[in-house]
Each structure stands twice: as structure tokens, then as C-alpha cells.
């Protein structure tokens, strides 16, 4: 694997009807997200304001590094499994959550 890219296969679940997102993530590298199963919503903080993207199986999204973003899985937690592939291009850095300054 190229050291400048980080690939993650993630599973996540959301609570049905839960309109709340968690805190924003922000990192220097571009990120590519592909939904394998289920459905996610990605909120991007753009210069013109928040932008919400709804993604289902086969959908992909890429956004530049430095863009604050957060995800949620709006489906039924007990029924709907979500699988995504996320690839981050961030040479020499790790993805960090703003509330946790230690690299992961």
C-alpha cells in the first residue's frame, strides 16, 4: 500500500429518525467515500454553507482536504447495515477527530 493513501472499510449504524450528526472531522488530505451497502448522509461545510449528500449502494463522493465533514447512517440500526470504503490521500498524516488530538 502506498504510504500516502489510507484505505478503510468501515461499518457504521445510525438510529432511525436521529437527525443529529456527531462532531465534524477535518484533515489535510482529499477523501473518497464509496457506499457498498446501506445508506449514509454526508454533511460538508462549504464556503457557501452546509451541503448534504445522500449516498446509497454504488454511490461515491470525493471532497478536498480541509473541508469539515461528518457522516451519519439514517436507517434502522437493527435492520440496516452500512458498509463503506473510504480512501484518504494524506501523505504523512493520520485522520484525527478534533476532540482527540492523538493520531489514530
CSV table of N, CA and C in Angstrom, one decimal:
chain,number,residue,atom,x,y,z
A,1,UNK,N,0.9,-1.2,0.0
A,1,UNK,CA,0.0,0.0,0.0
A,1,UNK,C,0.9,1.2,0.0
A,2,UNK,N,0.5,2.2,-0.8
A,2,UNK,CA,1.2,3.5,-0.8
A,2,UNK,C,1.1,4.2,0.5
A,3,UNK,N,2.2,4.7,1.1
A,3,UNK,CA,2.1,5.4,2.4
A,3,UNK,C,1.3,6.6,2.3
A,4,UNK,N,1.1,7.2,1.1
A,4,UNK,CA,0.4,8.5,1.0
A,4,UNK,C,-1.1,8.3,1.0
A,5,UNK,N,-1.6,7.0,1.0
A,5,UNK,CA,-3.0,6.8,1.0
A,5,UNK,C,-3.4,5.9,2.1
A,6,UNK,N,-4.6,6.1,2.6
A,6,UNK,CA,-5.1,5.3,3.7
A,6,UNK,C,-6.5,4.8,3.3
A,7,UNK,N,-6.7,3.4,3.3
A,7,UNK,CA,-7.9,2.8,2.9
A,7,UNK,C,-8.6,2.3,4.2
A,8,UNK,N,-9.9,2.5,4.3
A,8,UNK,CA,-10.6,1.9,5.5
A,8,UNK,C,-11.9,1.4,4.9
A,9,UNK,N,-12.2,0.2,5.4
A,9,UNK,CA,-13.5,-0.4,5.1
A,9,UNK,C,-14.3,-0.3,6.4
A,10,UNK,N,-15.3,0.5,6.5
A,10,UNK,CA,-16.0,0.8,7.7
A,10,UNK,C,-17.4,0.3,7.7
A,11,UNK,N,-17.9,-0.1,8.8
A,11,UNK,CA,-19.3,-0.4,9.0
A,11,UNK,C,-19.8,0.6,10.1
A,12,UNK,N,-20.9,1.2,9.8
A,12,UNK,CA,-21.5,2.2,10.8
A,12,UNK,C,-23.0,2.0,10.8
A,13,UNK,N,-23.6,2.5,11.9
A,13,UNK,CA,-25.0,2.4,12.0
A,13,UNK,C,-25.5,3.6,12.6
A,14,UNK,N,-26.7,4.0,12.3
A,14,UNK,CA,-27.4,5.2,12.8
A,14,UNK,C,-28.7,4.8,13.4
A,15,UNK,N,-29.3,5.6,14.2
A,15,UNK,CA,-30.5,5.3,14.8
A,15,UNK,C,-31.6,5.9,14.0
A,16,UNK,N,-32.6,5.2,13.6
A,16,UNK,CA,-33.7,5.6,12.8
A,16,UNK,C,-34.3,6.9,13.3
A,17,UNK,N,-34.5,7.9,12.5
A,17,UNK,CA,-35.1,9.2,12.9
A,17,UNK,C,-34.1,10.1,13.6
A,18,UNK,N,-32.9,9.7,13.9
A,18,UNK,CA,-32.0,10.5,14.6
A,18,UNK,C,-31.4,11.6,13.6
A,19,UNK,N,-31.7,12.8,13.8
A,19,UNK,CA,-31.3,13.9,12.9
A,19,UNK,C,-30.0,14.5,13.3
A,20,UNK,N,-29.4,14.0,14.4
A,20,UNK,CA,-28.1,14.6,14.9
A,20,UNK,C,-26.9,13.9,14.3
A,21,UNK,N,-26.0,14.7,13.9
A,21,UNK,CA,-24.7,14.3,13.5
A,21,UNK,C,-23.7,14.4,14.6
A,22,UNK,N,-22.6,13.7,14.6
A,22,UNK,CA,-21.5,13.8,15.5
A,22,UNK,C,-20.7,15.0,15.1
A,23,UNK,N,-19.6,15.3,15.9
A,23,UNK,CA,-18.7,16.4,15.5
A,23,UNK,C,-18.1,16.3,14.1
A,24,UNK,N,-17.7,17.4,13.6
A,24,UNK,CA,-17.0,17.4,12.3
A,24,UNK,C,-15.6,16.8,12.3
A,25,UNK,N,-15.2,16.2,11.2
A,25,UNK,CA,-13.8,15.7,11.0
A,25,UNK,C,-13.2,16.7,10.1
A,26,UNK,N,-11.9,16.9,10.2
A,26,UNK,CA,-11.2,17.7,9.2
A,26,UNK,C,-9.7,17.2,9.1
A,27,UNK,N,-9.2,17.0,7.9
A,27,UNK,CA,-7.9,16.5,7.7
A,27,UNK,C,-7.3,17.1,6.4
A,28,UNK,N,-6.0,17.1,6.2
A,28,UNK,CA,-5.4,17.8,5.1
A,28,UNK,C,-5.6,17.1,3.8
A,29,UNK,N,-5.8,15.8,3.8
A,29,UNK,CA,-5.9,15.0,2.5
A,29,UNK,C,-7.3,14.9,2.0
A,30,UNK,N,-7.4,14.8,0.6
A,30,UNK,CA,-8.6,14.5,0.0
A,30,UNK,C,-9.2,13.2,0.4
A,31,UNK,N,-10.5,13.0,0.4
A,31,UNK,CA,-11.1,11.8,0.8
A,31,UNK,C,-12.2,11.3,-0.2
A,32,UNK,N,-12.1,10.0,-0.5
A,32,UNK,CA,-13.1,9.4,-1.4
A,32,UNK,C,-13.9,8.4,-0.6
A,33,UNK,N,-15.2,8.4,-0.7
A,33,UNK,CA,-16.1,7.5,0.0
A,33,UNK,C,-17.0,6.8,-1.0
A,34,UNK,N,-17.1,5.5,-0.9
A,34,UNK,CA,-17.9,4.7,-1.7
A,34,UNK,C,-18.8,3.8,-0.8
A,35,UNK,N,-20.1,3.9,-1.1
A,35,UNK,CA,-21.1,3.1,-0.3
A,35,UNK,C,-21.2,1.7,-0.9
A,36,UNK,N,-20.9,0.7,-0.2
A,36,UNK,CA,-21.1,-0.7,-0.7
A,36,UNK,C,-22.5,-1.2,-0.4
A,37,UNK,N,-22.9,-1.1,0.9
A,37,UNK,CA,-24.3,-1.5,1.3
A,37,UNK,C,-24.8,-0.4,2.2
A,38,UNK,N,-26.1,-0.2,2.2
A,38,UNK,CA,-26.8,0.7,3.1
A,38,UNK,C,-26.9,2.1,2.5
A,39,UNK,N,-27.0,3.0,3.4
A,39,UNK,CA,-27.2,4.4,3.0
A,39,UNK,C,-26.6,5.3,4.1
A,40,UNK,N,-25.9,6.4,3.6
A,40,UNK,CA,-25.3,7.3,4.5
A,40,UNK,C,-25.7,8.8,4.1
A,41,UNK,N,-25.5,9.7,5.0
A,41,UNK,CA,-25.6,11.1,4.7
A,41,UNK,C,-24.3,11.7,5.1
A,42,UNK,N,-23.8,12.5,4.2
A,42,UNK,CA,-22.5,13.2,4.5
A,42,UNK,C,-22.8,14.7,4.5
A,43,UNK,N,-22.4,15.4,5.5
A,43,UNK,CA,-22.6,16.9,5.5
A,43,UNK,C,-21.2,17.5,5.4
A,44,UNK,N,-21.1,18.3,4.4
A,44,UNK,CA,-19.8,19.1,4.1
A,44,UNK,C,-20.0,20.5,4.4
A,45,UNK,N,-19.1,21.1,5.1
A,45,UNK,CA,-19.2,22.6,5.4
A,45,UNK,C,-18.4,23.3,4.3
A,46,UNK,N,-19.1,23.9,3.3
A,46,UNK,CA,-18.5,24.6,2.2
A,46,UNK,C,-18.5,26.1,2.5
A,47,UNK,N,-17.7,26.8,1.7
A,47,UNK,CA,-17.8,28.3,1.8
A,47,UNK,C,-19.2,28.9,1.7
A,48,UNK,N,-20.0,28.2,0.9
A,48,UNK,CA,-21.4,28.8,0.7
A,48,UNK,C,-22.4,28.2,1.8
A,49,UNK,N,-21.9,27.4,2.7
A,49,UNK,CA,-22.8,26.8,3.8
A,49,UNK,C,-22.8,25.3,3.7
A,50,UNK,N,-23.5,24.7,4.6
A,50,UNK,CA,-23.6,23.2,4.7
A,50,UNK,C,-24.2,22.6,3.4
A,51,UNK,N,-23.6,21.5,3.0
A,51,UNK,CA,-24.1,20.8,1.8
A,51,UNK,C,-24.3,19.3,2.3
A,52,UNK,N,-25.5,18.8,2.1
A,52,UNK,CA,-25.9,17.5,2.5
A,52,UNK,C,-25.9,16.6,1.3
A,53,UNK,N,-25.2,15.5,1.3
A,53,UNK,CA,-25.1,14.5,0.2
A,53,UNK,C,-25.7,13.2,0.8
A,54,UNK,N,-26.7,12.6,0.1
A,54,UNK,CA,-27.3,11.3,0.5
A,54,UNK,C,-26.7,10.2,-0.5
A,55,UNK,N,-26.1,9.2,0.0
A,55,UNK,CA,-25.5,8.2,-0.8
A,55,UNK,C,-26.1,6.8,-0.5
A,56,UNK,N,-26.3,6.0,-1.5
A,56,UNK,CA,-26.8,4.7,-1.4
A,56,UNK,C,-25.8,3.7,-2.1
A,57,UNK,N,-26.1,2.4,-2.1
A,57,UNK,CA,-25.2,1.4,-2.7
A,57,UNK,C,-24.8,1.8,-4.1
A,58,UNK,N,-23.5,1.8,-4.3
A,58,UNK,CA,-22.9,2.2,-5.6
A,58,UNK,C,-22.6,3.6,-5.8
A,59,UNK,N,-23.0,4.5,-4.8
A,59,UNK,CA,-22.7,5.9,-4.9
A,59,UNK,C,-21.3,6.2,-4.3
A,60,UNK,N,-20.7,7.2,-4.9
A,60,UNK,CA,-19.4,7.7,-4.4
A,60,UNK,C,-19.4,9.2,-4.2
A,61,UNK,N,-18.4,9.6,-3.4
A,61,UNK,CA,-18.3,11.1,-3.2
A,61,UNK,C,-16.8,11.3,-2.9
A,62,UNK,N,-16.3,12.4,-3.5
A,62,UNK,CA,-14.9,12.8,-3.2
A,62,UNK,C,-14.9,14.3,-2.8
A,63,UNK,N,-14.2,14.6,-1.7
A,63,UNK,CA,-14.1,16.0,-1.3
A,63,UNK,C,-12.7,16.4,-0.9
A,64,UNK,N,-12.3,17.6,-1.1
A,64,UNK,CA,-10.9,18.0,-0.8
A,64,UNK,C,-10.6,18.1,0.6
A,65,UNK,N,-9.3,17.9,0.9
A,65,UNK,CA,-8.8,18.0,2.3
A,65,UNK,C,-9.1,19.4,2.8
A,66,UNK,N,-9.3,19.5,4.1
A,66,UNK,CA,-9.5,20.7,4.8
A,66,UNK,C,-11.0,21.1,4.9
A,67,UNK,N,-11.9,20.3,4.2
A,67,UNK,CA,-13.3,20.5,4.3
A,67,UNK,C,-13.9,19.8,5.5
A,68,UNK,N,-14.4,20.5,6.5
A,68,UNK,CA,-15.0,19.9,7.7
A,68,UNK,C,-16.2,19.0,7.2
A,69,UNK,N,-16.3,17.8,7.7
A,69,UNK,CA,-17.4,16.9,7.2
A,69,UNK,C,-17.8,16.0,8.4
A,70,UNK,N,-19.0,15.4,8.2
A,70,UNK,CA,-19.4,14.4,9.2
A,70,UNK,C,-20.5,13.5,8.5
A,71,UNK,N,-20.6,12.3,9.0
A,71,UNK,CA,-21.4,11.3,8.4
A,71,UNK,C,-22.5,10.8,9.4
A,72,UNK,N,-23.5,10.3,8.9
A,72,UNK,CA,-24.5,9.5,9.7
A,72,UNK,C,-25.1,8.5,8.8
A,73,UNK,N,-25.6,7.4,9.5
A,73,UNK,CA,-26.4,6.4,8.8
A,73,UNK,C,-27.8,6.5,9.3
A,74,UNK,N,-28.7,7.0,8.4
A,74,UNK,CA,-30.1,7.4,8.9
A,74,UNK,C,-31.0,6.2,9.0
A,75,UNK,N,-30.6,5.0,8.6
A,75,UNK,CA,-31.5,3.8,8.6
A,75,UNK,C,-31.8,3.3,10.0
A,76,UNK,N,-32.5,2.2,10.0
A,76,UNK,CA,-32.8,1.4,11.3
A,76,UNK,C,-31.6,0.7,11.7
A,77,UNK,N,-31.0,1.0,12.9
A,77,UNK,CA,-29.8,0.4,13.4
A,77,UNK,C,-29.9,-1.1,13.5
A,78,UNK,N,-31.0,-1.7,13.8
A,78,UNK,CA,-31.1,-3.1,14.0
A,78,UNK,C,-31.3,-3.8,12.6
A,79,UNK,N,-31.8,-3.1,11.6
A,79,UNK,CA,-32.1,-3.8,10.3
A,79,UNK,C,-31.1,-3.4,9.2
A,80,UNK,N,-30.6,-2.2,9.2
A,80,UNK,CA,-29.9,-1.7,8.0
A,80,UNK,C,-28.4,-1.7,8.3
A,81,UNK,N,-27.6,-2.5,7.7
A,81,UNK,CA,-26.2,-2.5,7.9
A,81,UNK,C,-25.6,-1.6,6.8
A,82,UNK,N,-24.6,-0.8,7.2
A,82,UNK,CA,-23.9,0.1,6.2
A,82,UNK,C,-22.5,-0.3,6.1
A,83,UNK,N,-22.0,-0.4,4.9
A,83,UNK,CA,-20.6,-0.7,4.6
A,83,UNK,C,-20.1,0.3,3.6
A,84,UNK,N,-19.0,1.0,4.0
A,84,UNK,CA,-18.4,2.0,3.1
A,84,UNK,C,-16.9,1.7,2.9
A,85,UNK,N,-16.4,2.2,1.8
A,85,UNK,CA,-15.0,2.2,1.6
A,85,UNK,C,-14.5,3.6,1.5
A,86,UNK,N,-13.6,4.0,2.4
A,86,UNK,CA,-13.1,5.3,2.5
A,86,UNK,C,-11.6,5.3,2.2
A,87,UNK,N,-11.2,6.2,1.3
A,87,UNK,CA,-9.7,6.3,0.9
A,87,UNK,C,-9.4,7.8,1.1
A,88,UNK,N,-8.3,7.9,1.9
A,88,UNK,CA,-7.8,9.3,2.2
A,88,UNK,C,-6.4,9.5,1.7
A,89,UNK,N,-6.2,10.6,1.0
A,89,UNK,CA,-4.9,10.9,0.4
A,89,UNK,C,-4.2,11.9,1.3
A,90,UNK,N,-3.5,11.5,2.3
A,90,UNK,CA,-2.9,12.5,3.2
A,90,UNK,C,-1.4,12.0,3.6
A,91,UNK,N,-0.5,12.4,2.7
A,91,UNK,CA,0.9,11.9,3.0
A,91,UNK,C,1.4,12.3,4.4
A,92,UNK,N,1.8,11.3,5.1
A,92,UNK,CA,2.5,11.5,6.4
A,92,UNK,C,1.6,12.0,7.5
A,93,UNK,N,0.2,11.8,7.4
A,93,UNK,CA,-0.7,12.2,8.4
A,93,UNK,C,-1.7,11.2,8.7
A,94,UNK,N,-2.3,11.3,9.8
A,94,UNK,CA,-3.4,10.4,10.2
A,94,UNK,C,-4.7,11.2,10.4
A,95,UNK,N,-5.8,10.5,10.2
A,95,UNK,CA,-7.1,11.1,10.3
A,95,UNK,C,-7.3,11.3,11.8
A,96,UNK,N,-7.7,12.5,12.2
A,96,UNK,CA,-7.9,12.9,13.6
A,96,UNK,C,-9.3,13.5,13.8
A,97,UNK,N,-9.8,13.2,14.9
A,97,UNK,CA,-11.1,13.8,15.3
A,97,UNK,C,-10.7,15.0,16.1
A,98,UNK,N,-11.4,16.2,15.9
A,98,UNK,CA,-11.0,17.4,16.6
A,98,UNK,C,-10.9,17.3,18.1
A,99,UNK,N,-11.8,16.4,18.7
A,99,UNK,CA,-11.8,16.3,20.1
A,99,UNK,C,-10.7,15.4,20.6
A,100,UNK,N,-10.0,14.7,19.7
A,100,UNK,CA,-8.9,13.7,20.1
A,100,UNK,C,-7.7,14.1,19.3
A,101,UNK,N,-6.7,14.8,19.9
A,101,UNK,CA,-5.5,15.3,19.2
A,101,UNK,C,-4.5,14.2,18.9
A,102,UNK,N,-4.7,13.0,19.5
A,102,UNK,CA,-3.7,11.9,19.2
A,102,UNK,C,-4.0,11.2,17.9
A,103,UNK,N,-3.0,10.9,17.1
A,103,UNK,CA,-3.2,10.2,15.8
A,103,UNK,C,-3.8,8.8,16.0
A,104,UNK,N,-4.6,8.4,15.1
A,104,UNK,CA,-5.2,7.1,15.2
A,104,UNK,C,-4.4,6.1,14.3
